[in-house]
């Protein structure tokens, strides 16, 4: 729909503008027009970066080459404003949609205005108008089919601009002259008043019917709005509406199902508002459905289903294999594409297209791509002006001809598997796309822009995760073993299990592993034990704070600890070592380990061997929030613990946070957790192969992992060498598809010197920090925030994950600013004591009694006074 107004912006500066409407606020109105002064390259770059968020028009009157104007249209410009000469040339070019071309003209008199509006059928932009009343009558006679009428008057006052909008024109107004909520006396105009300039409502209460849509334009529900509620929504950046009974309604304040405002607009008749939002939590409706019209359908429903399956698919299941085995998924896509090509009847075509969409969407979800991303790309393609020839690649034409001949020979359409040569050809084709991190030069970036590129991959909303986890926690707490076993059957598919726990001593057959593995475990065990034993306090701390007053602090192990060892896409015996050995060194009396079993009900033998070696009392055969609940509350067969430690997915983390906040559970946790991450600081002396291997060692953990390379004073060729190594090594990895997902939201930042590098390090607070520079020790001395630091070229992060001795259970997602990684003190509590002599009590009594009196705690004061009297008697 045509907008009520269009802000004019300088695209070279608008992202950092501090005057008028800022970049985020402009997005609420979606439409902007780029002022002259940009280059075509700048315009194309701006379009690529902002497509889907903004509809950008371009004042192209300063561009000499009509081919350059076409380039802007081809790149996705909503429209271009041109002079008459430019329009004449554009009319001769095939595929140019003239409804996207706005004629820029001057009208000095009413007769000029009437002639122009009556003779030109297409969108117009008037540089001058003789009067608002004349404009209103002419627009009314022109009719909406002839095209929108924009008006740009450079020196127009806000009241004049408001008048133009009320007359039905679309004023082009500088974004610097508008504000969301202008203060009294401000020279800026109210963007809310401008938005409502020609709006009408047929409601007696003056409210506007408001349609709320999600990112894809699916209707979530119907509400009401007022100028006040719209102003508050724009101010807070969330869904705020007008309740007919209770005033302003901040959506989600009570339910937690808040909305992030994307944009706001009116319909064609200007009597209905449209809010586009990003819905959080359970959904829009009070019945906890996505919409007030029921659940999502079609592709939106499929996307939700696949995201859920990606999070909860049991290891080894068909669904899990589809997400983790790229060869299987690619084969299924080729198979379904082939069957769609062979389909001829309507029902058959629909069926096969559905199958292909299912597996294509699975690939998208695995790579972190949403339907919104796909639709945004399709919208961009629909605006293309320059057309390709459109032929298929020769290899596929040959395949199609071969399939047609085979079909003719057989006399019927036949479902076929792709042969090996096709698979290899397509595999090579897909591998030609370089796995490459986004590169940024920080010397030309603001601090806010650096913060933006360093953002971690977004996680599912906390509300949505909690809604899933809460009933699981409650069920295990109330039903114990029965509920826990049921969840293990459901999520791990270990339906043969009859008990959710195995107790020590563990049968030898459960620990049947090769001697080479035993030797490797023993080396890691010895190093971890040595390092953590060195952290023990040799004796209690004792200090005489004043004569006769002795304060001391001594440590005791936490009596009962629960260790969570994840399963999922990788077997992690190293985590059992990292959590279990410090617990043993600390002297914890009871150690309980929880880990998801395999589908046959067994536990990874390496984990059982480690459990035996460190003296684990029992192994809980469960994962996720259900395992956390069993450790926190205990069951008929599982001991309750005092502290839970160990990493896990979002459901494990949510479970840990929930039980730690439940006073009846009386359990603590080690730290919050997020996806794995590494930051590598490298300079010109670094070995590109080493840097690339360290980045990949974390990228292979999961699609939501993030890796950062901070390149210190590197030439472009040196950074390119790291990128080439990263691609080469990644293509040789069995988990290359997972790597692709992680690398897609990972970055390389070029910085001028080591101080700039360490500023970024301390701001990002990485889980793992690797320093590969000419003087790594000096650089490491500047570290303020990091989980664990790996210094020099011969210290890959992998040694910390396994056998060096340091612990690999570390704070992620920036929590290294507040938390330490797991260490010996994680299993120890400190107790303080005080011992006073009569002289000591006399020395400190005056201070104690005075402070107690100030706080009006008389019993505190008397507890000292009564003893002083006893001394005198």
PDB file of N, CA and C in Angstrom, residues 776-811:
ATOM      1  N   UNK A 776      52.635 -13.625  22.285  1.00  0.00           N
ATOM      2  CA  UNK A 776      51.343 -14.041  22.849  1.00  0.00           C
ATOM      3  C   UNK A 776      51.242 -13.828  24.353  1.00  0.00           C
ATOM      4  N   UNK A 777      52.372 -13.912  25.076  1.00  0.00           N
ATOM      5  CA  UNK A 777      52.317 -13.732  26.529  1.00  0.00           C
ATOM      6  C   UNK A 777      51.918 -12.309  26.896  1.00  0.00           C
ATOM      7  N   UNK A 778      52.465 -11.322  26.163  1.00  0.00           N
ATOM      8  CA  UNK A 778      52.094  -9.931  26.432  1.00  0.00           C
ATOM      9  C   UNK A 778      50.625  -9.694  26.130  1.00  0.00           C
ATOM     10  N   UNK A 779      50.160 -10.284  25.027  1.00  0.00           N
ATOM     11  CA  UNK A 779      48.743 -10.139  24.675  1.00  0.00           C
ATOM     12  C   UNK A 779      47.860 -10.784  25.736  1.00  0.00           C
ATOM     13  N   UNK A 780      48.263 -11.955  26.223  1.00  0.00           N
ATOM     14  CA  UNK A 780      47.465 -12.665  27.227  1.00  0.00           C
ATOM     15  C   UNK A 780      47.378 -11.879  28.529  1.00  0.00           C
ATOM     16  N   UNK A 781      48.398 -11.073  28.821  1.00  0.00           N
ATOM     17  CA  UNK A 781      48.374 -10.289  30.056  1.00  0.00           C
ATOM     18  C   UNK A 781      47.306  -9.201  30.024  1.00  0.00           C
ATOM     19  N   UNK A 782      46.760  -8.908  28.826  1.00  0.00           N
ATOM     20  CA  UNK A 782      45.731  -7.870  28.685  1.00  0.00           C
ATOM     21  C   UNK A 782      44.319  -8.443  28.782  1.00  0.00           C
ATOM     22  N   UNK A 783      44.209  -9.753  28.953  1.00  0.00           N
ATOM     23  CA  UNK A 783      42.886 -10.392  28.991  1.00  0.00           C
ATOM     24  C   UNK A 783      42.178 -10.057  30.301  1.00  0.00           C
ATOM     25  N   UNK A 784      40.944  -9.578  30.184  1.00  0.00           N
ATOM     26  CA  UNK A 784      40.088  -9.307  31.346  1.00  0.00           C
ATOM     27  C   UNK A 784      38.919 -10.281  31.416  1.00  0.00           C
ATOM     28  N   UNK A 785      38.379 -10.660  30.245  1.00  0.00           N
ATOM     29  CA  UNK A 785      37.186 -11.505  30.201  1.00  0.00           C
ATOM     30  C   UNK A 785      37.377 -12.645  29.214  1.00  0.00           C
ATOM     31  N   UNK A 786      37.472 -13.858  29.713  1.00  0.00           N
ATOM     32  CA  UNK A 786      37.548 -15.052  28.859  1.00  0.00           C
ATOM     33  C   UNK A 786      37.361 -16.278  29.743  1.00  0.00           C
ATOM     34  N   UNK A 787      36.845 -17.340  29.144  1.00  0.00           N
ATOM     35  CA  UNK A 787      36.674 -18.580  29.894  1.00  0.00           C
ATOM     36  C   UNK A 787      38.000 -19.283  30.102  1.00  0.00           C
ATOM     37  N   UNK A 788      38.732 -19.512  29.007  1.00  0.00           N
ATOM     38  CA  UNK A 788      40.049 -20.152  29.075  1.00  0.00           C
ATOM     39  C   UNK A 788      40.892 -19.621  27.927  1.00  0.00           C
ATOM     40  N   UNK A 789      42.198 -19.421  28.178  1.00  0.00           N
ATOM     41  CA  UNK A 789      43.095 -18.808  27.194  1.00  0.00           C
ATOM     42  C   UNK A 789      44.135 -19.829  26.758  1.00  0.00           C
ATOM     43  N   UNK A 790      44.376 -19.875  25.450  1.00  0.00           N
ATOM     44  CA  UNK A 790      45.350 -20.810  24.878  1.00  0.00           C
ATOM     45  C   UNK A 790      46.428 -19.971  24.192  1.00  0.00           C
ATOM     46  N   UNK A 791      47.639 -20.051  24.707  1.00  0.00           N
ATOM     47  CA  UNK A 791      48.683 -19.084  24.376  1.00  0.00           C
ATOM     48  C   UNK A 791      49.730 -19.706  23.455  1.00  0.00           C
ATOM     49  N   UNK A 792      49.932 -19.073  22.298  1.00  0.00           N
ATOM     50  CA  UNK A 792      50.992 -19.467  21.388  1.00  0.00           C
ATOM     51  C   UNK A 792      50.552 -20.471  20.340  1.00  0.00           C
ATOM     52  N   UNK A 793      51.371 -20.643  19.303  1.00  0.00           N
ATOM     53  CA  UNK A 793      50.982 -21.474  18.153  1.00  0.00           C
ATOM     54  C   UNK A 793      50.898 -22.962  18.456  1.00  0.00           C
ATOM     55  N   UNK A 794      51.522 -23.411  19.539  1.00  0.00           N
ATOM     56  CA  UNK A 794      51.544 -24.845  19.842  1.00  0.00           C
ATOM     57  C   UNK A 794      50.499 -25.232  20.889  1.00  0.00           C
ATOM     58  N   UNK A 795      49.505 -24.362  21.067  1.00  0.00           N
ATOM     59  CA  UNK A 795      48.475 -24.625  22.076  1.00  0.00           C
ATOM     60  C   UNK A 795      47.096 -24.563  21.431  1.00  0.00           C
ATOM     61  N   UNK A 796      46.712 -25.579  20.679  1.00  0.00           N
ATOM     62  CA  UNK A 796      45.362 -25.582  20.116  1.00  0.00           C
ATOM     63  C   UNK A 796      44.324 -25.727  21.223  1.00  0.00           C
ATOM     64  N   UNK A 797      43.150 -25.220  20.984  1.00  0.00           N
ATOM     65  CA  UNK A 797      42.079 -25.313  21.972  1.00  0.00           C
ATOM     66  C   UNK A 797      41.750 -26.761  22.300  1.00  0.00           C
ATOM     67  N   UNK A 798      42.014 -27.663  21.368  1.00  0.00           N
ATOM     68  CA  UNK A 798      41.699 -29.087  21.573  1.00  0.00           C
ATOM     69  C   UNK A 798      42.374 -29.664  22.808  1.00  0.00           C
ATOM     70  N   UNK A 799      43.598 -29.191  23.134  1.00  0.00           N
ATOM     71  CA  UNK A 799      44.281 -29.752  24.310  1.00  0.00           C
ATOM     72  C   UNK A 799      43.548 -29.393  25.589  1.00  0.00           C
ATOM     73  N   UNK A 800      42.910 -28.218  25.581  1.00  0.00           N
ATOM     74  CA  UNK A 800      42.108 -27.840  26.739  1.00  0.00           C
ATOM     75  C   UNK A 800      40.832 -28.650  26.835  1.00  0.00           C
ATOM     76  N   UNK A 801      40.295 -29.030  25.675  1.00  0.00           N
ATOM     77  CA  UNK A 801      39.076 -29.839  25.657  1.00  0.00           C
ATOM     78  C   UNK A 801      39.321 -31.242  26.214  1.00  0.00           C
ATOM     79  N   UNK A 802      40.561 -31.711  26.131  1.00  0.00           N
ATOM     80  CA  UNK A 802      40.801 -33.107  26.463  1.00  0.00           C
ATOM     81  C   UNK A 802      41.845 -33.349  27.555  1.00  0.00           C
ATOM     82  N   UNK A 803      43.081 -33.028  27.305  1.00  0.00           N
ATOM     83  CA  UNK A 803      44.123 -33.652  28.108  1.00  0.00           C
ATOM     84  C   UNK A 803      45.154 -32.744  28.748  1.00  0.00           C
ATOM     85  N   UNK A 804      45.123 -31.426  28.512  1.00  0.00           N
ATOM     86  CA  UNK A 804      46.169 -30.571  29.091  1.00  0.00           C
ATOM     87  C   UNK A 804      46.060 -30.514  30.611  1.00  0.00           C
ATOM     88  N   UNK A 805      44.826 -30.465  31.110  1.00  0.00           N
ATOM     89  CA  UNK A 805      44.623 -30.380  32.550  1.00  0.00           C
ATOM     90  C   UNK A 805      43.646 -29.298  32.950  1.00  0.00           C
ATOM     91  N   UNK A 806      43.554 -28.213  32.128  1.00  0.00           N
ATOM     92  CA  UNK A 806      42.569 -27.178  32.420  1.00  0.00           C
ATOM     93  C   UNK A 806      41.171 -27.726  32.136  1.00  0.00           C
ATOM     94  N   UNK A 807      40.162 -27.045  32.661  1.00  0.00           N
ATOM     95  CA  UNK A 807      38.805 -27.558  32.522  1.00  0.00           C
ATOM     96  C   UNK A 807      38.129 -26.988  31.287  1.00  0.00           C
ATOM     97  N   UNK A 808      37.322 -27.796  30.622  1.00  0.00           N
ATOM     98  CA  UNK A 808      36.660 -27.304  29.413  1.00  0.00           C
ATOM     99  C   UNK A 808      35.188 -26.927  29.649  1.00  0.00           C
ATOM    100  N   UNK A 809      34.716 -27.040  30.877  1.00  0.00           N
ATOM    101  CA  UNK A 809      33.359 -26.553  31.196  1.00  0.00           C
ATOM    102  C   UNK A 809      33.471 -25.067  31.510  1.00  0.00           C
ATOM    103  N   UNK A 810      33.098 -24.242  30.523  1.00  0.00           N
ATOM    104  CA  UNK A 810      33.403 -22.814  30.580  1.00  0.00           C
ATOM    105  C   UNK A 810      32.167 -21.963  30.318  1.00  0.00           C
ATOM    106  N   UNK A 811      32.159 -20.723  30.801  1.00  0.00           N
ATOM    107  CA  UNK A 811      31.024 -19.829  30.538  1.00  0.00           C
ATOM    108  C   UNK A 811      30.995 -19.401  29.067  1.00  0.00           C
TER     109      UNK A 811
END
